[in-house]
Each structure stands twice: as structure tokens, then as C-alpha cells.
Coordinates of C-alpha atoms in Angstrom, one line a residue:
Chain A
M87 CA 18.5 12.1 49.3
T88 CA 17.9 11.3 52.8
I89 CA 19.3 12.5 55.8
T90 CA 18.5 11.0 59.5
V91 CA 19.4 12.8 62.5
S92 CA 21.6 10.1 64.2
S93 CA 22.7 12.5 67.0
A94 CA 21.6 16.7 67.9
V95 CA 22.8 18.7 65.1
A96 CA 22.4 22.4 64.8
S97 CA 21.0 22.3 61.4
V98 CA 20.5 19.5 58.2
T99 CA 20.8 20.5 54.7
L100 CA 19.9 19.2 51.7
T101 CA 21.4 19.7 48.0
G102 CA 21.3 18.1 45.1
I103 CA 18.6 20.0 43.4
D104 CA 19.8 20.4 39.4
S105 CA 16.7 19.9 37.5
D106 CA 14.0 21.8 36.2
D107 CA 11.5 19.0 38.1
V108 CA 9.1 19.8 40.9
Y109 CA 10.5 18.6 43.8
M110 CA 9.6 17.3 47.2
L111 CA 10.7 17.7 50.8
A112 CA 8.9 14.7 53.0
V113 CA 10.2 15.4 57.0
S114 CA 8.9 13.2 59.9
N115 CA 9.8 13.2 63.6
C116 CA 11.5 16.5 63.7
I117 CA 11.4 17.9 67.2
P118 CA 13.5 20.5 69.1
V119 CA 15.5 19.7 71.7
T120 CA 14.8 23.0 73.5
N121 CA 10.9 23.4 73.8
G122 CA 8.4 25.6 72.1
Q123 CA 10.6 26.3 68.7
N124 CA 9.6 27.4 65.3
G125 CA 10.9 25.7 62.5
E126 CA 13.3 27.9 60.1
L127 CA 13.9 26.8 56.3
R128 CA 16.0 28.9 54.1
V129 CA 17.0 27.9 50.5
T130 CA 20.4 27.1 49.9
K131 CA 22.6 28.2 46.7
S132 CA 25.4 26.3 45.7
G133 CA 25.0 24.7 49.0
T134 CA 24.9 27.5 50.9
A135 CA 22.2 28.8 53.1
Q136 CA 20.5 32.1 52.4
S137 CA 20.1 34.4 55.1
D138 CA 18.9 37.6 53.0
A139 CA 16.0 39.5 54.1
N140 CA 13.9 37.7 50.6
Y141 CA 11.7 35.3 52.2
D142 CA 8.0 36.0 52.0
F143 CA 4.9 33.3 53.0
A144 CA 1.5 33.3 53.8
F145 CA 0.4 30.3 55.6
K146 CA -3.4 29.3 57.1
G147 CA -2.8 28.3 60.7
L148 CA -4.9 25.5 61.0
R149 CA -5.0 24.5 64.5
T150 CA -6.7 22.2 66.8
D151 CA -7.2 24.3 70.1
T152 CA -8.7 27.9 68.8
T153 CA -9.9 29.9 65.6
F154 CA -7.4 28.9 62.8
S155 CA -4.8 31.9 62.2
N156 CA -2.9 33.9 59.3
L157 CA 0.4 33.7 59.2
A158 CA 2.0 36.3 56.6
S159 CA 5.3 38.0 56.0
V160 CA 7.6 40.1 53.6
G161 CA 11.3 40.2 53.6
S162 CA 11.9 38.1 56.3
S163 CA 15.6 36.1 56.6
K164 CA 13.5 32.7 56.6
W165 CA 10.8 31.4 56.0
T166 CA 9.4 30.6 59.4
Y167 CA 6.5 27.8 60.5
P168 CA 7.3 25.2 57.4
I169 CA 8.0 21.7 59.7
G170 CA 7.4 23.3 63.2
W171 CA 5.5 26.0 64.9
S172 CA 5.8 26.4 68.6
T173 CA 7.0 23.0 68.7
S174 CA 7.4 21.4 71.8
N175 CA 10.1 19.0 73.2
T176 CA 9.9 15.5 74.3
S177 CA 10.6 16.3 78.0
A178 CA 7.5 18.6 77.8
E179 CA 5.3 15.9 76.0
A180 CA 6.6 12.1 75.0
G181 CA 5.6 11.6 71.3
V182 CA 5.6 15.0 69.7
S183 CA 7.2 16.0 66.5
G184 CA 7.1 18.2 63.6
N185 CA 6.4 16.6 60.0
A186 CA 5.7 18.0 56.8
I187 CA 5.2 17.8 53.0
I188 CA 6.8 20.8 51.1
Y189 CA 6.8 21.1 47.3
L190 CA 9.6 23.3 46.0
Y191 CA 9.2 24.7 42.5
N192 CA 11.5 26.8 40.2
F193 CA 14.4 26.0 42.4
N194 CA 16.8 25.1 39.3
S195 CA 15.9 28.4 37.5
S196 CA 18.4 30.8 37.1
S197 CA 15.9 33.8 36.6
E198 CA 13.3 33.1 38.9
Y199 CA 12.4 33.2 42.3
S200 CA 12.1 30.1 44.3
F201 CA 8.7 28.6 45.7
I202 CA 7.4 26.2 47.9
T203 CA 3.7 25.1 48.9
V204 CA 3.7 23.7 52.6
E205 CA 1.4 21.0 54.5
T206 CA 2.9 21.0 57.8
A207 CA 1.6 18.8 61.2
T208 CA 3.6 19.9 64.4
K209 CA 2.6 19.6 68.1
Y210 CA 2.9 22.1 70.8
S211 CA 1.9 22.2 74.5
G212 CA -1.7 23.7 73.6
G213 CA -2.7 21.5 71.0
T214 CA -1.4 20.6 67.0
L215 CA -0.6 23.4 64.9
A216 CA -0.7 23.2 60.9
P217 CA 0.8 25.8 59.0
T218 CA -0.7 25.5 55.6
G219 CA 0.2 27.6 52.3
G220 CA 2.7 28.6 50.2
A221 CA 6.2 31.1 50.7
L222 CA 8.6 32.5 48.0
H223 CA 12.8 33.4 48.0
K224 CA 12.5 36.6 45.8
V225 CA 15.9 36.3 45.0
A226 CA 15.9 35.8 40.8
S227 CA 18.5 32.8 41.0
A228 CA 19.2 29.4 41.3
S229 CA 18.7 27.1 44.5
D230 CA 19.9 23.7 44.8
G231 CA 18.4 22.8 48.3
V232 CA 17.1 23.6 51.5
H233 CA 18.5 24.5 55.1
F234 CA 16.7 23.9 58.1
Q235 CA 17.2 24.5 61.8
W236 CA 14.4 25.4 64.8
S237 CA 14.6 29.5 65.8
S238 CA 16.8 27.8 68.5
G239 CA 18.6 24.7 70.0
N240 CA 19.6 21.6 68.1
I241 CA 17.4 19.3 66.3
D242 CA 16.7 16.3 68.4
V243 CA 17.8 12.8 67.1
G244 CA 15.4 10.7 64.9
A245 CA 14.8 13.6 62.7
V246 CA 14.3 12.0 58.8
F247 CA 14.5 14.6 56.1
T248 CA 13.9 13.6 52.6
L249 CA 14.4 15.2 49.2
Y250 CA 12.8 13.9 46.4
R251 CA 12.6 14.4 42.9
V252 CA 8.7 14.0 41.3
V253 CA 9.3 12.6 37.9
Chain B
M43 CA 9.8 -28.2 31.6
S44 CA 10.2 -25.7 34.1
E45 CA 8.0 -23.1 34.9
Y46 CA 10.3 -20.2 36.3
G47 CA 12.8 -22.9 37.6
Y48 CA 9.8 -25.0 39.4
I49 CA 9.2 -28.2 38.2
P50 CA 6.4 -28.9 36.8
E51 CA 4.5 -25.7 38.3
A52 CA 5.6 -22.7 39.9
P53 CA 3.6 -20.9 42.4
E54 CA 0.9 -18.3 41.2
Q55 CA 2.5 -15.0 40.6
S56 CA 1.1 -11.6 41.5
F57 CA 2.5 -8.3 42.6
G58 CA 4.4 -8.2 45.4
N59 CA 4.7 -12.2 45.8
N60 CA 6.9 -13.3 42.9
K61 CA 8.8 -16.9 43.4
G62 CA 11.4 -18.3 41.2
I63 CA 14.1 -17.7 38.5
F64 CA 12.6 -15.3 35.8
T65 CA 14.0 -14.8 32.0
P66 CA 13.8 -11.3 30.7
K67 CA 10.6 -12.4 28.9
D68 CA 9.3 -14.1 32.0
I69 CA 9.7 -10.1 33.6
Y70 CA 8.1 -9.1 30.2
D71 CA 4.9 -10.9 30.5
L72 CA 4.4 -10.5 33.8
T73 CA 5.0 -7.0 33.9
R74 CA 2.5 -6.7 31.2
A75 CA -0.1 -8.6 33.3
D76 CA 0.5 -6.5 36.3
K77 CA 1.8 -10.0 38.0
Y78 CA 5.5 -8.7 38.3
T79 CA 6.6 -6.4 41.1
N80 CA 8.2 -3.1 39.9
Y81 CA 7.8 -0.2 42.3
G82 CA 7.3 3.0 40.6
Q83 CA 3.6 3.7 41.6
L84 CA 3.9 7.4 40.1
E85 CA 3.6 6.9 36.6
L86 CA 4.6 9.9 34.4
I87 CA 2.3 10.1 31.6
E88 CA 3.0 13.5 29.7
T89 CA 4.7 16.8 30.1
Q90 CA 4.2 19.8 28.2
T91 CA 6.7 22.5 27.9
V92 CA 3.9 25.3 26.6
S93 CA 5.0 28.6 24.8
N94 CA 2.5 31.3 24.1
V95 CA -0.7 29.0 24.1
A96 CA -4.1 29.6 25.0
T97 CA -5.0 26.2 26.5
V98 CA -2.7 22.9 27.0
D99 CA -4.8 19.9 26.7
F100 CA -4.1 16.6 28.2
T101 CA -5.8 13.9 26.0
T102 CA -3.9 10.7 27.2
L103 CA -5.2 9.7 30.7
G104 CA -4.6 6.1 30.7
T105 CA -7.0 4.2 33.3
Y106 CA -6.1 5.7 36.3
N107 CA -8.4 6.5 38.7
V108 CA -6.3 8.8 40.5
H109 CA -4.2 11.5 38.5
F110 CA -1.7 14.2 40.1
M111 CA -0.6 17.1 38.1
T112 CA 2.3 19.8 38.6
F113 CA 2.5 23.1 37.5
N114 CA 6.0 25.1 37.2
D115 CA 6.6 28.2 36.3
I116 CA 3.6 29.3 34.7
H117 CA 3.6 32.8 33.3
S118 CA 0.4 34.5 32.0
A119 CA 0.6 37.3 29.2
T120 CA -3.0 38.8 30.8
N121 CA -1.9 40.6 34.2
N122 CA -3.8 39.6 37.2
V123 CA -5.6 36.1 36.4
L124 CA -5.9 32.9 37.8
T125 CA -4.8 29.5 36.2
N126 CA -8.1 27.6 35.2
V127 CA -9.0 23.6 34.4
R128 CA -11.8 22.4 32.0
F129 CA -12.4 18.9 31.5
Y130 CA -13.3 17.2 27.8
E131 CA -16.1 14.7 28.6
N132 CA -15.5 12.0 25.6
E133 CA -14.1 14.5 23.4
V134 CA -16.0 17.3 24.2
L135 CA -15.2 20.2 26.3
E136 CA -17.4 20.9 28.7
T137 CA -17.9 24.8 28.9
G138 CA -20.8 25.4 30.6
A139 CA -21.3 26.6 33.9
V140 CA -21.4 23.4 35.9
Y141 CA -18.2 23.4 37.5
Q142 CA -18.1 24.0 41.4
Y143 CA -15.0 25.0 43.5
A144 CA -14.1 26.0 47.0
Y145 CA -10.8 27.6 48.3
Q146 CA -8.8 29.0 50.9
Y147 CA -6.4 31.9 49.7
G148 CA -4.1 34.2 51.5
N149 CA -1.3 36.5 50.5
V150 CA 2.1 37.4 52.5
A151 CA 0.8 41.5 53.1
G152 CA -1.7 39.2 55.4
S153 CA -5.1 39.3 53.6
F154 CA -7.1 35.7 53.7
G155 CA -10.0 34.8 52.5
E156 CA -12.3 32.0 50.9
S157 CA -13.4 31.9 47.1
R158 CA -16.2 30.0 46.0
S159 CA -18.9 28.8 42.9
T160 CA -21.7 26.9 42.2
S161 CA -22.0 27.3 38.8
N162 CA -18.7 28.5 37.0
T163 CA -17.5 27.5 33.5
R164 CA -14.5 26.5 34.6
I165 CA -12.0 25.5 37.4
Y166 CA -10.3 28.2 39.4
T167 CA -6.9 26.2 40.2
L168 CA -4.0 28.2 40.9
M169 CA -4.0 31.9 42.4
N170 CA -4.1 34.7 41.0
L171 CA -0.5 35.9 38.9
G172 CA 0.8 39.1 37.2
N173 CA 2.3 39.2 33.8
A174 CA 5.5 40.7 34.7
T175 CA 8.9 39.4 34.7
N176 CA 9.2 36.8 37.8
E177 CA 5.7 36.9 38.3
T178 CA 4.7 32.6 38.3
A179 CA 2.3 30.4 39.5
N180 CA 3.5 26.6 40.7
G181 CA 1.5 24.1 42.5
Y182 CA -0.2 21.1 42.1
T183 CA -3.6 19.2 41.7
Y184 CA -5.0 15.9 42.4
F185 CA -7.8 14.5 40.0
Y186 CA -10.2 11.8 40.9
N187 CA -12.5 9.5 39.1
L188 CA -11.8 11.1 35.7
T189 CA -12.3 8.0 33.9
D190 CA -15.1 6.5 35.9
S191 CA -18.3 6.9 33.7
S192 CA -20.3 6.2 36.8
K193 CA -18.6 9.2 38.8
Y194 CA -18.4 12.8 39.1
S195 CA -14.6 14.2 38.4
F196 CA -13.0 15.8 41.6
L197 CA -10.0 17.6 42.5
T198 CA -7.9 19.4 44.7
F199 CA -5.1 21.7 44.2
H200 CA -2.8 23.9 46.2
S201 CA -0.8 26.5 44.9
M202 CA 1.8 29.4 45.3
T203 CA 2.0 32.2 42.9
I204 CA 3.0 36.2 42.1
N205 CA 0.2 38.4 41.9
A206 CA 0.0 41.6 40.0
T207 CA 0.7 43.5 43.2
P208 CA 3.4 41.9 43.1
N209 CA 2.7 39.6 46.1
G210 CA 3.0 36.3 46.9
N211 CA -0.2 34.4 47.5
M212 CA -1.2 31.0 48.0
N213 CA -4.6 29.1 48.0
F214 CA -5.3 25.5 48.6
G215 CA -9.1 24.0 47.9
S216 CA -11.3 21.6 46.0
A217 CA -13.7 21.4 43.2
V218 CA -15.9 19.2 41.2
L219 CA -17.8 18.6 37.9
P220 CA -20.9 17.1 39.1
Q221 CA -21.4 15.2 35.9
A222 CA -20.9 11.2 35.9
S223 CA -18.8 11.1 32.7
T224 CA -16.0 9.8 31.6
V225 CA -13.7 12.9 31.2
T226 CA -11.1 11.9 28.4
G227 CA -8.6 15.2 28.4
I228 CA -8.0 18.0 31.1
Q229 CA -7.4 21.4 29.3
V230 CA -5.2 24.3 31.2
L231 CA -5.5 27.9 30.5
M232 CA -5.9 31.3 31.8
Q233 CA -8.8 33.2 33.0
S234 CA -8.0 35.4 30.2
G235 CA -5.2 35.5 27.7
N236 CA -2.2 33.3 26.7
I237 CA 0.0 30.9 28.7
T238 CA 3.3 32.5 27.8
S239 CA 5.5 29.5 29.0
G240 CA 5.8 27.0 31.7
T241 CA 6.0 23.6 32.8
I242 CA 3.0 21.0 33.3
S243 CA 3.4 17.1 34.3
L244 CA 0.4 14.8 34.3
Y245 CA 0.9 11.6 36.3
G246 CA -1.3 8.6 36.9
I247 CA -1.1 6.5 40.4
K248 CA -1.3 2.9 39.5
E249 CA -3.2 0.6 40.7
Y250 CA -3.9 -3.3 40.5
S251 CA -7.2 -4.2 41.9
Chain C
M20 CA 11.6 4.9 39.0
S21 CA 9.1 6.8 41.5
N22 CA 9.4 6.3 45.3
L23 CA 5.8 5.7 45.6
R24 CA 6.1 1.9 47.3
L25 CA 2.7 0.1 46.9
I26 CA 1.8 -1.3 50.0
N27 CA -1.5 -2.6 50.3
E28 CA -4.6 -2.2 48.1
T29 CA -7.9 -3.2 49.2
S30 CA -11.7 -2.7 48.2
A31 CA -15.1 -3.9 49.4
T32 CA -18.6 -3.6 48.8
S33 CA -21.5 -3.3 51.4
V34 CA -19.7 -3.1 54.4
S35 CA -19.9 -1.0 57.7
S36 CA -16.1 -0.3 57.8
I37 CA -12.9 -1.1 55.9
S38 CA -9.8 -1.9 57.5
V39 CA -6.2 -2.0 56.4
T40 CA -3.6 -3.9 58.8
D41 CA -0.3 -4.8 58.9
V42 CA 0.5 -2.5 56.4
F43 CA 2.5 -0.1 58.7
S44 CA 6.3 -1.2 59.4
S45 CA 9.7 0.0 60.1
D46 CA 10.2 0.2 56.3
F47 CA 8.8 3.6 56.0
D48 CA 8.2 6.6 58.2
I49 CA 5.8 8.6 56.1
Y50 CA 3.1 6.6 54.2
K51 CA 0.4 7.8 51.5
V52 CA -3.0 7.0 51.9
I53 CA -5.9 7.0 49.1
I54 CA -9.4 6.7 49.5
K55 CA -11.6 6.3 46.7
N56 CA -14.6 4.7 44.9
V57 CA -16.6 5.7 47.8
D58 CA -20.4 5.0 47.4
S59 CA -22.4 4.9 50.7
T60 CA -26.0 4.6 51.8
A61 CA -26.2 7.8 53.7
E62 CA -25.2 11.4 53.4
N63 CA -22.3 11.9 56.1
Y64 CA -18.5 11.5 57.0
T65 CA -15.8 9.1 56.5
Y66 CA -14.2 8.9 60.2
M67 CA -10.9 7.5 60.9
R68 CA -9.2 5.2 63.6
F69 CA -6.0 3.6 63.9
I70 CA -5.3 -0.2 64.2
N71 CA -2.7 -0.2 66.8
S72 CA 0.2 -3.5 66.5
S73 CA -2.2 -5.6 68.9
G74 CA -4.6 -5.5 66.3
S75 CA -7.2 -3.5 68.3
I76 CA -8.8 -0.2 66.9
V77 CA -7.5 2.4 68.9
T78 CA -11.0 4.5 70.5
A79 CA -9.6 6.3 73.0
S80 CA -9.9 10.0 73.4
N81 CA -6.5 10.4 72.2
Y82 CA -7.3 11.8 68.8
E83 CA -6.6 16.0 67.5
Y84 CA -7.9 17.2 64.7
A85 CA -8.2 20.6 63.0
T86 CA -9.9 20.7 59.1
Q87 CA -10.8 23.7 57.3
F88 CA -14.3 22.7 55.6
S89 CA -14.6 24.2 52.7
R90 CA -17.9 24.6 50.6
S91 CA -18.7 25.7 47.2
Y92 CA -22.5 26.8 48.3
N93 CA -21.7 28.9 52.0
T94 CA -19.3 29.9 54.0
F95 CA -16.4 27.8 55.3
T96 CA -16.4 26.1 59.0
E97 CA -13.4 24.8 60.7
V98 CA -13.7 21.9 62.7
R99 CA -11.6 21.0 65.4
S100 CA -11.0 19.0 68.7
T101 CA -8.5 18.1 71.1
S102 CA -9.5 15.1 72.5
D103 CA -12.0 12.8 70.3
D104 CA -12.4 9.1 70.0
E105 CA -11.7 9.4 66.4
F106 CA -11.0 11.5 63.5
T107 CA -14.3 12.7 61.9
R108 CA -13.4 14.5 58.7
F109 CA -11.6 12.3 56.5
G110 CA -14.0 13.0 53.7
V111 CA -17.6 13.1 52.8
Q112 CA -20.0 11.3 50.7
D113 CA -23.5 11.2 49.5
T114 CA -26.0 8.3 48.6
G115 CA -25.4 8.2 44.5
T116 CA -23.2 6.1 43.0
E117 CA -21.8 9.6 41.3
D118 CA -20.9 11.5 44.4
G119 CA -18.4 9.8 46.0
G120 CA -15.4 12.2 46.5
S121 CA -11.9 10.8 47.3
T122 CA -8.8 11.7 49.7
V123 CA -5.1 11.9 49.6
A124 CA -3.5 11.6 53.3
Y125 CA 0.0 11.7 54.6
I126 CA 0.7 9.4 57.9
F127 CA 3.6 10.1 59.4
N128 CA 5.4 7.5 62.4
P129 CA 2.4 5.7 63.0
Y130 CA 4.9 2.4 63.4
S131 CA 7.1 4.2 66.0
S132 CA 6.3 3.5 69.8
S133 CA 8.0 6.4 70.7
S134 CA 6.2 9.1 68.4
Y135 CA 2.5 10.2 68.1
S136 CA 1.1 9.1 64.9
F137 CA 0.3 12.5 62.6
F138 CA -1.6 12.8 59.3
I139 CA -2.5 15.0 56.8
N140 CA -5.5 14.9 54.4
Q141 CA -6.9 16.8 51.5
H142 CA -10.3 15.8 50.2
S143 CA -12.6 16.8 47.4
G144 CA -16.3 15.1 47.7
Q145 CA -20.1 16.2 46.8
G146 CA -22.8 16.5 49.4
S147 CA -26.6 17.4 48.5
L148 CA -26.0 21.1 49.0
G149 CA -23.3 21.0 46.7
Q150 CA -19.2 20.6 46.7
V151 CA -17.3 20.1 49.8
G152 CA -13.9 20.1 50.0
M153 CA -11.3 19.4 53.4
K154 CA -7.9 20.3 53.9
G155 CA -6.8 19.3 57.6
I156 CA -4.4 17.8 60.2
G157 CA -4.8 15.2 63.4
V158 CA -2.6 13.2 65.5
L159 CA -3.1 10.2 67.4
K160 CA -1.5 11.1 70.9
Q161 CA -0.3 7.6 71.8
T162 CA 3.2 6.7 72.4
A163 CA 2.6 3.2 70.6
S164 CA 3.1 1.5 67.8
M165 CA 0.2 1.4 65.1
S166 CA -0.1 -1.3 62.2
G167 CA -3.0 0.1 60.2
M168 CA -6.3 2.3 59.8
Q169 CA -10.2 1.5 59.9
F170 CA -12.3 3.8 57.8
Y171 CA -16.3 3.9 58.6
P172 CA -19.4 6.1 57.8
A173 CA -20.8 8.5 60.3
S174 CA -23.8 6.8 59.3
G175 CA -25.4 4.1 56.7
T176 CA -22.9 1.7 55.3
Y177 CA -20.5 1.8 52.4
D178 CA -21.5 0.5 49.3
T179 CA -18.5 0.4 47.8
V180 CA -14.9 1.9 49.2
A181 CA -11.5 1.2 47.9
V182 CA -8.0 2.0 49.8
Q183 CA -4.5 2.2 48.7
I184 CA -1.5 2.4 50.9
F185 CA 1.9 3.3 50.0
G186 CA 5.1 3.9 51.7
L187 CA 7.7 6.7 51.0
R188 CA 11.2 5.2 50.0
V189 CA 14.0 7.1 52.0
D190 CA 17.9 6.1 51.0
S191 CA 19.2 3.6 53.9

């Protein structure tokens, strides 16, 4: 499934996970309309984004400008940093974007948590940032997709989200 | 007699460059010769859904230079262990302290660090895993040069698991079996105890050269 | 049917560099690159530069990158730059036939003339002291269309090297 943003939108939802396979989410050219935003990724269940406080993550923040960061959280209402981290908009710097390869595990399981591994490359005012690591949603029920939004403002035109089943 | 619809001779056929009219037999013959344009370069070799086993062996590797393996919903009988990998070289399992690895890890409580070894009896790939309900290991691994007898066998890997605390923890890293050999099989096992359940899939990335 | 579409396979022997040109197009936004069968005359890193749509290798100081450089025998290091004229950590190789490692990378938006070209890479290799790994990212900060890439060792030449380029299929 591919969603290409043709006019600025508040969020993108990709569903259709209906098997026990590993899935891969590939994101390119994802830009916030509002400058300096973090990406927020959530699982969907029956097509609805979940905003409970059960999102945990651990990312090594590779970055071009200074010592790498450690990013970790327990009990958040979303996964912060996949796809974007303080990402600039094109008014601030032409050419910027957030990009990611995210693998999804156990989403279809009705008895397990939903896991992801994350590799991101995103541009911000001071350099390029790359949250790299993993996350989980600690609710033991099936998830059928993912929902993405920026921490504030819309997703700009041109973002491409594709959900693959690894087969 | 026409060949692929051309009289007398058709142009040379090759991957990405097929011209003419093809019968099912033509397609079959050209595909076998790797000359027919078939998309799908990630080729599933084998999926194993395991239940209460000490080891899982993948002994059909084909002739791929690059393999990709996914680990989904791995459960362990023993608490707080890592998922490991070892190799069969010419059907003999390498159990010596010859494997090297290095990985970055981090957990959701904020503890980050490095793990490494220059002489281990196995490669630690997926991060620590607890043995309680919902404590699972998930991730992927790339393998390189396994079927090349003149080269070492390399890996890169990336995982997300729940440890015994229970906390989510991740790692990404790389490893090598620094022996120029033909790897004929991949063995997956826990650091100790059984794999109680899980699904592991092995793919080859096709090449045409 | 998988979603990887092979675009190009190139291999070479006894070369100072290997270039893959005319591999990026409007057909794909994301590419997968595999570098393998690497053997070289000197122990050093594999560097990378993009090739633009005019066929020129991009040598401007517009490369930005960050790599977690892991080692089996020593503490890890961070390698980073905000203005280099090449990407310096695409892989590592020593001089033996047996010790050439491999790299998997994803390239984002290279063909777009309105976007920078981003990449994510992972590598496992062997140096004279032991196993070396890399997990990194980078960007070429030019809003220009790229058509390919060039890979080359920081010193010496490749005895052998091979590159595969795949496009990731999207639903139109």
C-alpha cells in the first residue's frame, strides 16, 4: 500500500496488516509544514490510531553535528522520533525531509505486543539526525497498521509512505 | 521457423531486455537460464515455525551471496538470554571460540552501551529476552558471503525485544566468522535453554552476474 | 512476488573506483544498494560520492554524515561531519581475499531535483585488528537530481567489487 501526499494533510494512516508476516514501512520525503517538528508514530487497531500511554522506545540518536544522543521513554502516548526529529521545513531549508525504514513485528498477533525496529535519516537546522533502534506498544492485541503525524502542523506535499509485506 | 516471433533469429534475450513473443515454454526456459525479466529479487527460501526446540537449522542456503533473515515473536524457555547464531561449515557445526561481534544496545529506561567480543563460541544477535508472557524477540539479520568458500562470513543485525525486567531493549550491530569457508547452514539457538516458539524466515537476494 | 526491482548489477576487477550511472530515475523514490565481493590492495574504508544527472561526480563539500563505528576489539567511535566532499564510511576492507565485508544501504529521493539525497547504511567487515561494523546515515545537501553513485577505496584499488541497485516498488 502506498500513500503519496498530494496536498498537505494532518496525518497519514496505512492499514492492511492481516497476516503474521513481518512488514516494512518505507518513508521518503516526509516534511513538516511547520518548522522543527518531531515525528509521531502510532499503531492502529481496527483502523484507529491508539493514543494510550503504552508506547516505549529506545533509539541511539546518530547525528552529524555533535555527540550521539540516547533517546528513551516508557509509557508515552506515541513513538516519538521515527521519521522525524526536529525536522526542518522547506522554508527553513530547501531540500530537507524525513526518511525511514521501519520493520513491523507481531502486529497481527492478538496476544502479543507490537514491535518495530527503526532506521531514520532526517534533516534539522543543525545537521542531520538519525534515531536508530526499536520500540514497542505494550498492548497485547492485534494492530492492523500505523498512523503518522508531525508533533505540530501538517505533513507537506510530496511525502511517500509504502507498507510492504516481507514475503 | 521463428524464434520468439522473429524470422529467422530473435535478438539475444537477457534480464531486463526481452523482445518478442513468448510461449509458456519460452518463458520457462528463459527463466531457468536467468534471461527472463522476472521481478522479485527477494526470494523466500524457507520459513520455520518452531515449538520448544533447542536449535533451529537452516541447511538450504542456495547460491546467494546475500541472505536476509527475519525473526518474529521469538519466545525463550530460559529467562534473560540472547538469541544466537552459529554456522555449519561443510556440514560441520562451528562451535569454537572463533566468532566476533560488536553491537550497540539501549533500553527504554535509558541505559545504553556497547557489547563486543573477539572470541566467542556463537554470535549474539537479538537482544536479551525474558521468558514471561509477551516477552518476545524480534528483528532481522543480513548474512554476507556465506556460500563463498574464499571469504569470511559476515552479518549485520537489528532487533527489538523485551528483557526480564521487563523493559524493551534494542540493539544493532555486526559480526563475522573469520574463516574462509563455505557455510552450508545457519543455526539459531538461545544463549541457554530452548526456543519455546517463534517464526524465522530466510530469504536470498538474487543476483544475475 | 517481492517488491525489490533489480535495476543494475555491476562488478569490476582491478579498478580504482566503481561507478553505477543512470540507475536513479523517476520510477522509484527509494533504492536499495548492496556492495559485496570487495577485495582491495590496501586496508582502508570505502568512500562514496553521488553522480549527478549530468554525469558528473559530486565533489562539493555538501556531504553530511554520522556513523556508529563498532569494533569487536575496542570501544566504539562516532564518525561525523557536516561538510565533507565525500562520504567516508560506506565500508571497510583489508587486503586479503577473504576479508572483504559487505554493505546494505537505502537511498532516498536521489532523483528528485527539489530534495536532498539521503542514505542509511549498515556494514560488516574485517580489518587487520578484527571485526568492524558500521551503522550510519548521511545526506548530500544539494537540491539536484542524481543519477548514480561512485564507490572507491580511500587508498589502493579494488581487486574485486560488485554493486547491486534495486528500486522499491510503490503502488501508483
